[in-house]
């Protein structure tokens, strides 16, 4: 279960999933924040995105914070839950991500259960093989359409929180290709590209165009909305 700071013991996990109605960040975020993740791949990407804004970061892993149980039913709900839990325990603003792969032929699965699906399969390599087998056994034929979804949430120690969401659409590629990404990147090829995310560098995958057009990755697209609302208004790096 989620642990709460002493001033928030009455808050239930379901309440932690909810955004604060009408909440707007009145002053642009600056100083130090906690990135609420123990995932090294996500941590590296989120630090890359925040670095141009002069934001100093600590991770939940570095602070020894526990990972809360993800009880939300959407990416946004789980991102808010994780950000709030980290903010309440650290007494610092916290930034969290929840993301996953949604496959049309599998009714959107693994979706919010993407990490758990991989954990139960024994790792991402085994999970990708399991997905390939599930698709081969089903009635649908390739190309298998899919999208990555991401929600980024910002929360403060007083419990106020807001989420920003991005998606990137594409199709699945088997066998997996590339070793540059993490998670399900080697089987996802975004629309308009020949390379999978696993064959792209971090810079190629989540760089943000200077002209303000959408970034490539789901995380970059969510970050553009976050930057416009919570940073200095710039959406490029």
Short mmCIF file of C-alpha atoms in Angstrom, two decimals:
data_model
loop_
_atom_site.label_atom_id
_atom_site.label_comp_id
_atom_site.label_asym_id
_atom_site.label_seq_id
_atom_site.Cartn_x
_atom_site.Cartn_y
_atom_site.Cartn_z
CA UNK A 1 0.00 0.00 0.00
CA UNK A 2 0.97 3.67 -0.37
CA UNK A 3 2.80 5.17 2.56
CA UNK A 4 1.81 8.70 3.48
CA UNK A 5 3.63 11.51 5.18
CA UNK A 6 2.46 12.25 8.71
CA UNK A 7 0.24 15.12 7.63
CA UNK A 8 -1.68 12.97 5.12
CA UNK A 9 -2.50 9.77 6.95
CA UNK A 10 -6.19 9.96 6.12
CA UNK A 11 -5.67 9.97 2.35
CA UNK A 12 -6.67 6.77 0.57
CA UNK A 13 -4.96 5.42 -2.56
CA UNK A 14 -8.08 6.18 -4.64
CA UNK A 15 -7.96 9.83 -3.57
CA UNK A 16 -4.26 9.97 -4.45
CA UNK A 17 -5.16 9.12 -8.06
CA UNK A 18 -7.34 12.19 -8.60
CA UNK A 19 -6.07 15.46 -10.13
CA UNK A 20 -6.75 18.67 -8.22
CA UNK A 21 -9.76 20.32 -9.92
CA UNK A 22 -8.84 23.62 -11.56
CA UNK A 23 -5.27 23.48 -10.29
CA UNK A 24 -2.76 25.68 -12.16
CA UNK A 25 0.91 26.18 -11.37
CA UNK A 26 1.00 29.91 -10.58
CA UNK A 27 4.79 30.28 -10.60
CA UNK A 28 7.11 28.52 -13.01
CA UNK A 29 8.75 25.48 -11.48
CA UNK A 30 12.36 25.90 -10.44
CA UNK A 31 14.87 24.51 -7.96
CA UNK A 32 14.89 20.84 -6.99
CA UNK A 33 12.29 18.17 -7.63
CA UNK A 34 11.98 14.44 -7.12
CA UNK A 35 11.57 12.18 -10.13
CA UNK A 36 9.32 9.47 -8.76
CA UNK A 37 10.73 6.40 -10.46
CA UNK A 38 13.04 3.47 -9.82
CA UNK A 39 13.25 2.73 -13.56
CA UNK A 40 16.70 3.72 -14.81
CA UNK A 41 15.57 4.10 -18.42
CA UNK A 42 12.70 6.43 -17.53
CA UNK A 43 14.92 8.33 -15.11
CA UNK A 44 17.53 9.03 -17.80
CA UNK A 45 14.91 10.25 -20.29
CA UNK A 46 13.16 12.47 -17.73
CA UNK A 47 16.45 14.00 -16.61
CA UNK A 48 17.34 14.69 -20.24
CA UNK A 49 14.03 16.48 -20.74
CA UNK A 50 14.34 18.58 -17.58
CA UNK A 51 18.04 19.47 -17.91
CA UNK A 52 17.65 22.45 -20.30
CA UNK A 53 15.44 24.19 -17.73
CA UNK A 54 17.99 24.12 -14.92
CA UNK A 55 15.86 21.81 -12.78
CA UNK A 56 17.90 19.83 -10.25
CA UNK A 57 16.59 16.32 -9.72
CA UNK A 58 16.70 13.49 -7.23
CA UNK A 59 15.08 10.13 -7.85
CA UNK A 60 12.89 8.07 -5.58
CA UNK A 61 15.55 5.38 -5.72
CA UNK A 62 18.28 7.77 -4.62
CA UNK A 63 16.12 8.94 -1.71
CA UNK A 64 15.15 5.41 -0.73
CA UNK A 65 11.45 6.12 -1.22
CA UNK A 66 9.15 3.10 -1.66
CA UNK A 67 7.22 2.50 -4.85
CA UNK A 68 3.49 2.87 -4.17
CA UNK A 69 1.01 0.27 -5.34
CA UNK A 70 -0.40 1.42 -8.68
CA UNK A 71 -4.15 1.24 -8.12
CA UNK A 72 -5.23 3.72 -10.81
CA UNK A 73 -7.19 2.68 -13.89
CA UNK A 74 -5.47 5.11 -16.29
CA UNK A 75 -1.93 6.30 -16.98
CA UNK A 76 -2.84 9.72 -15.55
CA UNK A 77 -4.25 8.26 -12.34
CA UNK A 78 -1.14 6.18 -11.70
CA UNK A 79 1.23 9.05 -12.53
CA UNK A 80 -0.59 11.31 -10.07
CA UNK A 81 -0.56 8.60 -7.42
CA UNK A 82 3.22 8.14 -7.74
CA UNK A 83 3.95 11.87 -7.82
CA UNK A 84 1.78 12.57 -4.76
CA UNK A 85 3.31 9.75 -2.76
CA UNK A 86 6.86 10.99 -3.50
CA UNK A 87 5.97 14.63 -2.80
CA UNK A 88 4.39 13.81 0.53
CA UNK A 89 7.31 11.68 1.68
CA UNK A 90 10.10 13.94 0.43
CA UNK A 91 8.38 17.29 1.13
CA UNK A 92 9.54 18.40 -2.34
CA UNK A 93 7.67 18.81 -5.63
CA UNK A 94 7.62 15.47 -7.44
CA UNK A 95 7.43 14.53 -11.11
CA UNK A 96 6.18 11.09 -12.13
CA UNK A 97 5.52 9.12 -15.28
CA UNK A 98 3.19 6.29 -16.07
CA UNK A 99 3.31 4.84 -19.53
CA UNK A 100 2.76 1.69 -21.50
CA UNK A 101 2.15 -0.07 -24.79
CA UNK A 102 -1.44 -0.39 -26.00
CA UNK A 103 -2.08 -2.92 -28.79
CA UNK A 104 -5.27 -2.62 -30.84
CA UNK A 105 -5.56 -6.36 -31.56
CA UNK A 106 -5.31 -7.12 -27.83
CA UNK A 107 -7.99 -4.60 -26.84
CA UNK A 108 -5.43 -2.09 -25.62
CA UNK A 109 -3.40 -4.51 -23.55
CA UNK A 110 -0.96 -4.58 -21.86
CA UNK A 111 -1.68 -0.85 -21.38
CA UNK A 112 -1.44 0.30 -17.77
CA UNK A 113 -0.27 -3.23 -16.89
CA UNK A 114 2.75 -3.06 -19.23
CA UNK A 115 5.38 -3.19 -16.48
CA UNK A 116 3.54 -5.90 -14.57
CA UNK A 117 3.12 -7.91 -17.77
CA UNK A 118 6.88 -7.86 -18.28
CA UNK A 119 7.59 -8.66 -14.64
CA UNK A 120 5.22 -11.64 -14.69
CA UNK A 121 6.76 -12.89 -17.96
CA UNK A 122 10.27 -12.77 -16.48
CA UNK A 123 11.51 -9.64 -18.25
CA UNK A 124 10.86 -7.52 -21.33
CA UNK A 125 12.47 -9.99 -23.75
CA UNK A 126 10.10 -12.69 -22.57
CA UNK A 127 7.17 -10.26 -22.56
CA UNK A 128 7.77 -9.29 -26.19
CA UNK A 129 7.89 -12.96 -27.15
CA UNK A 130 4.68 -13.57 -25.22
CA UNK A 131 2.97 -10.70 -27.05
CA UNK A 132 4.11 -12.07 -30.40
CA UNK A 133 2.66 -15.48 -29.51
CA UNK A 134 -0.63 -13.94 -28.33
CA UNK A 135 -0.98 -11.99 -31.57
CA UNK A 136 -0.13 -15.03 -33.71
CA UNK A 137 -2.79 -17.06 -31.89
CA UNK A 138 -5.48 -14.42 -32.39
CA UNK A 139 -7.74 -13.66 -35.36
CA UNK A 140 -5.96 -10.47 -36.43
CA UNK A 141 -3.29 -10.23 -39.10
CA UNK A 142 -0.31 -7.87 -39.31
CA UNK A 143 0.36 -5.02 -39.37
CA UNK A 144 -0.52 -4.84 -35.69
CA UNK A 145 -1.41 -1.27 -34.82
CA UNK A 146 -0.38 0.04 -31.42
CA UNK A 147 0.43 3.18 -29.51
CA UNK A 148 2.55 4.18 -26.58
CA UNK A 149 0.74 6.31 -24.02
CA UNK A 150 2.38 8.45 -21.34
CA UNK A 151 1.13 10.62 -18.52
CA UNK A 152 3.48 12.96 -16.67
CA UNK A 153 2.26 14.29 -13.34
CA UNK A 154 3.51 17.08 -11.12
CA UNK A 155 2.55 17.04 -7.45
CA UNK A 156 3.35 19.23 -4.46
CA UNK A 157 3.65 18.30 -0.77
CA UNK A 158 0.24 19.90 -0.09
CA UNK A 159 -1.35 17.29 -2.36
CA UNK A 160 -2.11 19.48 -5.38
CA UNK A 161 -1.38 17.68 -8.64
CA UNK A 162 -1.90 17.83 -12.38
CA UNK A 163 -1.20 15.40 -15.24
CA UNK A 164 -0.22 15.90 -18.88
CA UNK A 165 -0.69 13.17 -21.51
CA UNK A 166 0.93 12.25 -24.82
CA UNK A 167 0.61 9.41 -27.34
CA UNK A 168 2.57 8.16 -30.33
CA UNK A 169 1.02 5.78 -32.84
CA UNK A 170 2.68 3.10 -34.90
CA UNK A 171 2.84 -0.65 -35.43
CA UNK A 172 4.61 -3.65 -33.99
CA UNK A 173 7.67 -5.29 -35.52
CA UNK A 174 8.79 -8.89 -34.90
CA UNK A 175 11.40 -10.02 -34.17
CA UNK A 176 12.46 -7.15 -31.88
CA UNK A 177 15.02 -4.75 -33.37
CA UNK A 178 17.60 -2.62 -31.61
CA UNK A 179 19.15 -2.32 -28.17
CA UNK A 180 19.22 1.44 -27.64
CA UNK A 181 15.90 1.89 -25.86
CA UNK A 182 14.27 0.05 -23.00
CA UNK A 183 11.05 -1.80 -22.29
CA UNK A 184 9.00 -2.55 -25.39
CA UNK A 185 10.96 -0.12 -27.60
CA UNK A 186 12.46 -2.85 -29.85
CA UNK A 187 9.03 -3.94 -31.18
CA UNK A 188 7.49 -0.49 -31.73
CA UNK A 189 7.96 1.40 -34.97
CA UNK A 190 6.38 4.87 -34.96
CA UNK A 191 4.36 6.05 -37.94
CA UNK A 192 6.52 7.51 -40.70
CA UNK A 193 9.75 5.81 -39.58
CA UNK A 194 11.63 2.69 -40.63
CA UNK A 195 13.43 2.36 -37.29
CA UNK A 196 11.97 1.01 -34.09
CA UNK A 197 12.35 2.98 -30.87
CA UNK A 198 14.94 0.36 -29.95
CA UNK A 199 17.08 1.49 -32.91
CA UNK A 200 16.90 5.20 -32.03
CA UNK A 201 19.14 7.13 -29.68
CA UNK A 202 17.56 8.90 -26.72
CA UNK A 203 18.07 12.20 -28.54
CA UNK A 204 16.28 10.96 -31.65
CA UNK A 205 13.47 9.45 -29.65
CA UNK A 206 12.52 12.29 -27.34
CA UNK A 207 14.07 15.46 -28.75
CA UNK A 208 11.63 18.37 -28.96
CA UNK A 209 11.54 20.40 -32.21
CA UNK A 210 12.54 24.05 -31.92
CA UNK A 211 9.48 25.10 -33.93
CA UNK A 212 7.13 23.76 -31.28
CA UNK A 213 5.76 20.91 -33.40
CA UNK A 214 5.08 17.63 -31.56
CA UNK A 215 8.07 15.61 -30.40
CA UNK A 216 8.41 12.02 -31.54
CA UNK A 217 7.94 9.99 -28.38
CA UNK A 218 4.89 9.80 -26.14
CA UNK A 219 7.00 11.09 -23.25
CA UNK A 220 8.29 14.05 -25.27
CA UNK A 221 4.75 14.98 -26.29
CA UNK A 222 3.50 14.85 -22.70
CA UNK A 223 6.55 16.86 -21.63
CA UNK A 224 5.78 19.61 -24.14
CA UNK A 225 2.43 20.18 -22.44
CA UNK A 226 4.05 20.05 -19.01
CA UNK A 227 6.78 22.53 -20.02
CA UNK A 228 4.28 25.00 -21.43
CA UNK A 229 2.27 24.92 -18.21
CA UNK A 230 4.90 24.52 -15.51
CA UNK A 231 8.29 25.68 -16.78
CA UNK A 232 9.33 28.91 -18.50
CA UNK A 233 7.11 28.45 -21.51
CA UNK A 234 9.84 27.05 -23.77
CA UNK A 235 9.00 23.67 -25.25
CA UNK A 236 12.29 22.96 -27.00
CA UNK A 237 15.67 21.76 -25.84
#
